[in-house]
Short mmCIF file of C-alpha atoms in Angstrom, two decimals:
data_model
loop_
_atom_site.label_atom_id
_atom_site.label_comp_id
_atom_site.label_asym_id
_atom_site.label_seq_id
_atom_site.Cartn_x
_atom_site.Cartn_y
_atom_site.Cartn_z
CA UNK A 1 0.00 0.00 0.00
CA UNK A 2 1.07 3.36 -1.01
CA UNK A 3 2.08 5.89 2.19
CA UNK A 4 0.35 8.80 2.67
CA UNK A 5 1.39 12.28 0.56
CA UNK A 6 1.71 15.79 1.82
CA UNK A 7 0.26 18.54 0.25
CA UNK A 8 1.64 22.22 0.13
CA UNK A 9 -0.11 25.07 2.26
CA UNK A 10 -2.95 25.16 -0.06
CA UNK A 11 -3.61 28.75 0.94
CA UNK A 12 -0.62 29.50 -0.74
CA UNK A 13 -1.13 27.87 -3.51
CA UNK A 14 -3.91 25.78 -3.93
CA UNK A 15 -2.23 23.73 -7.31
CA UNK A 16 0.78 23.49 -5.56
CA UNK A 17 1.53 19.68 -4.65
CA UNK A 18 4.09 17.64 -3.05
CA UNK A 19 5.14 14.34 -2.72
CA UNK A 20 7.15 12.21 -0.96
CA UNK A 21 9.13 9.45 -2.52
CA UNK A 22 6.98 6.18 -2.11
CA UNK A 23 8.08 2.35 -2.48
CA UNK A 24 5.17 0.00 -3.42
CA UNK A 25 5.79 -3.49 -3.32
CA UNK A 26 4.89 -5.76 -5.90
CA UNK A 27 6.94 -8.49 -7.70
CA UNK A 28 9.35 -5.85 -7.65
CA UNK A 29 11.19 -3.21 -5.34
CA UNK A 30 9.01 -0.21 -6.83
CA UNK A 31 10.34 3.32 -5.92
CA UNK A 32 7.70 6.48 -7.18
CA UNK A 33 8.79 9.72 -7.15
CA UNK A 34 8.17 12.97 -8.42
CA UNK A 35 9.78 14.20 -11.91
CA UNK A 36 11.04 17.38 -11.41
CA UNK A 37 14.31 18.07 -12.27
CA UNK A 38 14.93 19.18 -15.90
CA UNK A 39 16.54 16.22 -17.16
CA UNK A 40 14.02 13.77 -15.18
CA UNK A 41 11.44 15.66 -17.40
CA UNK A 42 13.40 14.77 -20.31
CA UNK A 43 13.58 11.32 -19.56
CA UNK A 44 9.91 11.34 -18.93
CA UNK A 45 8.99 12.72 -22.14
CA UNK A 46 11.29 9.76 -23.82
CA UNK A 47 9.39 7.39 -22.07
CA UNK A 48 5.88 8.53 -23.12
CA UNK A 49 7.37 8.77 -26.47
CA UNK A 50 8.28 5.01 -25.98
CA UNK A 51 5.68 4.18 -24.56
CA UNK A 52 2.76 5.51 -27.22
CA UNK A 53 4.96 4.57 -30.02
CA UNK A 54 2.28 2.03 -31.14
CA UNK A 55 -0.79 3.64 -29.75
CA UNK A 56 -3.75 3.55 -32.35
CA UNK A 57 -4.73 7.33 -32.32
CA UNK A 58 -1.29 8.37 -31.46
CA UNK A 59 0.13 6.44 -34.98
CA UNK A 60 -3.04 7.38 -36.88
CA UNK A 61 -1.82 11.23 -36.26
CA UNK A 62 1.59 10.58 -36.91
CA UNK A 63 2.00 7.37 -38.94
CA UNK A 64 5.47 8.23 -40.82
CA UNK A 65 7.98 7.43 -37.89
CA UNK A 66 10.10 10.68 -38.20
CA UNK A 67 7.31 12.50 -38.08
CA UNK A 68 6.54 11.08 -34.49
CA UNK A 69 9.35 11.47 -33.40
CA UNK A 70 9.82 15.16 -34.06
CA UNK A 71 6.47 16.19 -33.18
CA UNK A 72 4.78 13.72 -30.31
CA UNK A 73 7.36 15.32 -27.55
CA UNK A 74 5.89 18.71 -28.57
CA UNK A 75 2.28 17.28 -27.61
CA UNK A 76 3.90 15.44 -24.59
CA UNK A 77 4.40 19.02 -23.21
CA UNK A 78 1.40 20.51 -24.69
CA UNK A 79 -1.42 18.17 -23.59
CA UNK A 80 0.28 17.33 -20.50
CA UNK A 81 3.04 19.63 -19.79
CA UNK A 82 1.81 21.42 -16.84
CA UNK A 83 2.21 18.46 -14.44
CA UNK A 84 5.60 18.86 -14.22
CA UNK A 85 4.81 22.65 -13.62
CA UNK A 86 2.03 21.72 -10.49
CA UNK A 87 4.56 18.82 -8.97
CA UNK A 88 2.13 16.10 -10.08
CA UNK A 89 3.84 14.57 -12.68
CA UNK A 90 5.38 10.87 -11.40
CA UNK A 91 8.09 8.95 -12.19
CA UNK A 92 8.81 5.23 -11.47
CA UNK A 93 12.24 3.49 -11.14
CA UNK A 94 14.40 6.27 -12.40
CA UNK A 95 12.43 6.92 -15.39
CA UNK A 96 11.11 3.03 -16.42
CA UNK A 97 7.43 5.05 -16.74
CA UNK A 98 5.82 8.38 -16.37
CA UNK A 99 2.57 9.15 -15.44
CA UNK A 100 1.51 13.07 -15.88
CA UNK A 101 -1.41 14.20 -13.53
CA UNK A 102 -3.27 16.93 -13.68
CA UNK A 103 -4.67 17.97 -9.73
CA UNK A 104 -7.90 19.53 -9.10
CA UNK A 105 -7.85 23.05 -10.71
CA UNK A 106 -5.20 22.58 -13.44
CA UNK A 107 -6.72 22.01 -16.90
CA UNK A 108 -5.16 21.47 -20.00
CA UNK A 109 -3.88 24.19 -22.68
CA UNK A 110 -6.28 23.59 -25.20
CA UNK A 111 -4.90 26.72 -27.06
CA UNK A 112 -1.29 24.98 -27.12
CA UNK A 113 -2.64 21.54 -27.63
CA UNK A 114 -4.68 22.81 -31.02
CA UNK A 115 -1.39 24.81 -32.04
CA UNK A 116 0.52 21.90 -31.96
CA UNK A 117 -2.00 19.37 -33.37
CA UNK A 118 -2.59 22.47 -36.22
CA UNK A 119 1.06 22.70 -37.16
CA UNK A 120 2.32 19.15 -37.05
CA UNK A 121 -0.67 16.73 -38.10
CA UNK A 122 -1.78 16.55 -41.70
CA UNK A 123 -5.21 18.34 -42.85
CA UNK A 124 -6.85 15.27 -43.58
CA UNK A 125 -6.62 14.08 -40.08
CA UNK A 126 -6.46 16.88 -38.07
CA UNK A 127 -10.19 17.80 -38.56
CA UNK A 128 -11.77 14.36 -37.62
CA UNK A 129 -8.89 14.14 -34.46
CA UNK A 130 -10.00 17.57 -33.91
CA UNK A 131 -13.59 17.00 -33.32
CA UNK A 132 -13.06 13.88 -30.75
CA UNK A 133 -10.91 16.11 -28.54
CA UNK A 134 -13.25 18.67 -28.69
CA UNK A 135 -15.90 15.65 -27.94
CA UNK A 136 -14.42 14.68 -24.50
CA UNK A 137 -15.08 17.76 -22.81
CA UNK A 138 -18.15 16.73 -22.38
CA UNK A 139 -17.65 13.48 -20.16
CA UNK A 140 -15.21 15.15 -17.77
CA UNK A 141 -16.58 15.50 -14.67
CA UNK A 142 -17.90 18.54 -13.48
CA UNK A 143 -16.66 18.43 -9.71
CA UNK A 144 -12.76 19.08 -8.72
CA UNK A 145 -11.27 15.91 -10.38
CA UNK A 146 -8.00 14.40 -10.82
CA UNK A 147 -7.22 13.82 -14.65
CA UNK A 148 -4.56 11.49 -16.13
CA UNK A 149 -3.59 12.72 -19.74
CA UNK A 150 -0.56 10.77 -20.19
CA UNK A 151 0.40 7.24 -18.58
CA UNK A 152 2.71 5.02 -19.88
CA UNK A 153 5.77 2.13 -19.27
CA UNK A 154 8.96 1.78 -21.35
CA UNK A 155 8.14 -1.21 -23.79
CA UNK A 156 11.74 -3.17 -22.49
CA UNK A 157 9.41 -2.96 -19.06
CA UNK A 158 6.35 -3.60 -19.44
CA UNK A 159 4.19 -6.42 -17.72
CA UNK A 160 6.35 -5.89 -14.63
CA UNK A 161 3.53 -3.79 -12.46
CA UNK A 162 5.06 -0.06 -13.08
CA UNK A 163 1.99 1.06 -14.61
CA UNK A 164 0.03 -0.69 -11.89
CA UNK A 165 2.46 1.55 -9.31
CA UNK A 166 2.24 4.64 -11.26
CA UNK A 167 -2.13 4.61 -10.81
CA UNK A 168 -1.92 3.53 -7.79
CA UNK A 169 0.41 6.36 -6.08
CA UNK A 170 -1.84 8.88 -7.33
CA UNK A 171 -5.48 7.10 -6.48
CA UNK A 172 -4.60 6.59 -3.18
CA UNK A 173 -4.26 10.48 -3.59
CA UNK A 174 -8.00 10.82 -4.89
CA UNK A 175 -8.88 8.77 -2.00
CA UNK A 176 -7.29 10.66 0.44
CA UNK A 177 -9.30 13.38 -0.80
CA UNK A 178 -12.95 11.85 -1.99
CA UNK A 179 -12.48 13.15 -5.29
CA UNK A 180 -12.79 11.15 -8.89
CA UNK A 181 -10.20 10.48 -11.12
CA UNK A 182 -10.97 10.39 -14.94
CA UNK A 183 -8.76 9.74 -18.01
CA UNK A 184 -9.65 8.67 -21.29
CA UNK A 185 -7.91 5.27 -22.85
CA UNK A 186 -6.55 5.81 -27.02
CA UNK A 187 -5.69 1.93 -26.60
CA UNK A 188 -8.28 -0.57 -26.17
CA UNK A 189 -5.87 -3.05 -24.63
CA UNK A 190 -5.52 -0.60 -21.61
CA UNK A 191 -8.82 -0.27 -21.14
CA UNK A 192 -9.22 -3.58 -18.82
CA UNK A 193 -6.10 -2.16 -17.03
CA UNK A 194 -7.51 0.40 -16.00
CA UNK A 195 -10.86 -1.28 -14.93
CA UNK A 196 -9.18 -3.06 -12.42
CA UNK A 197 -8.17 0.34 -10.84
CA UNK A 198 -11.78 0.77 -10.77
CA UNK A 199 -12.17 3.15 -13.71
CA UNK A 200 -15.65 2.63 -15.36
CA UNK A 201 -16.65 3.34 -19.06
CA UNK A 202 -18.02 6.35 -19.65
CA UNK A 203 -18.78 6.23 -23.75
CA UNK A 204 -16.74 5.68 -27.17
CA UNK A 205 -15.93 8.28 -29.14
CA UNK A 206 -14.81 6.82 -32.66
CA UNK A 207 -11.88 8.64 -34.44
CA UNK A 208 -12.48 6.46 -37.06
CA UNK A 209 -13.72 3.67 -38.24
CA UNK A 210 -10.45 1.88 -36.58
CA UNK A 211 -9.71 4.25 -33.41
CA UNK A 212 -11.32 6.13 -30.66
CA UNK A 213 -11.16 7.52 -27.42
CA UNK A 214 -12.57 5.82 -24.41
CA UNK A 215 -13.38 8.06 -21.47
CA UNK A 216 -13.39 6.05 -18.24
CA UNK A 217 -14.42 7.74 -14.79
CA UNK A 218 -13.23 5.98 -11.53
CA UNK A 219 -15.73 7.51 -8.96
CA UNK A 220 -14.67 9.53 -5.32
CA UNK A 221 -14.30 6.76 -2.93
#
């Protein structure tokens, strides 16, 4: 079980979060910390990279392989980026897997998110991408949430409970605090993964007639 985190003097600054280094013990010796230092967010962003390198909606966007490689760190930063700017964005194992949170009261920079979608995916797919984002407003919850845009494990380490350590450090957050945690799954073979976390489907929103988003709520326990 994951020990408790602190958070900062939320008069101060009510985004501002902070957490101590946990070890969760699985199959392995699992260390979770928080990423942080420049070239920890670096390594982050390479593992997401990694990690969503054969993601259906991610490949769809960018299906020529330099093309993802220049441009998915840029929406790494832009969908996601301001974890590492609220301390919520975790690390596990020196950088095996990231997982960026986004706390109560930090939302994602749509503006940046469409500039970066606008200049680096092709016309063709941008507009029916476009749309589904714009689609999954609608499911997120409407009370202070926690929201997961990015999770993911280096490939080399996969099936070895990281991701399982990553959800867990945070929910036990959401716990703490009675509040929900929502995300939504570009993968359907994360999406029992993340039911046994106790995320439930929320909807399917088809990109395609291949890919689609599936938001997934876990409720305030």
């Amino acid at each position: 079980m994951a020990h408790p985190v602190a958070q900062a003097n939320s008069k101060n600054n009510p985004n501002s979060y902070i957490f101590r280094e946990e070890r969760l013990m699985n199959s392995t010796d699992t260390t979770v910390e928080r990423v942080v230092e420049p070239a920890a967010v670096e390594r982050a962003i390479a593992t997401l990279v990694l990690a969503f390198s054969a993601d259906p909606v991610a490949r769809w966007a960018y299906d020529d392989p330099d093309e993802y490689l220049a441009h998915f760190p840029e929406f790494v930063r832009a969908f996601a980026g301001k974890a590492f700017e609220a301390g919520t964005a975790h690390g596990v194992n020196a950088g095996v897997g990231a997982a960026l949170w986004l706390p109560p009261g930090v939302h994602v920079d749509h503006d940046a998110v469409g500039a970066v979608l606008e200049a680096t995916v092709s016309p063709e797919r941008l507009s029916p991408l476009g749309a589904v984002l714009e689609q999954t407003v609608q499911y997120h919850p409407s009370e202070p949430h926690w929201y997961l845009p990015l999770i993911g494990v280096d490939p080399f380490r996969q099936s070895k409970k990281y991701g399982s350590a990553l959800l867990q450090h945070a929910l036990h957050r959401c716990d703490e605090d009675h509040v929900p945690a929502y995300l939504e799954s570009t993968n359907p073979l994360n999406v029992s993964f993340y039911k046994r976390h106790g995320f439930e489907i929320l909807g399917t929103l088809a990109v395609n007639s291949s890919f689609s988003f599936v938001p997934m709520l876990r409720p305030a326990r």
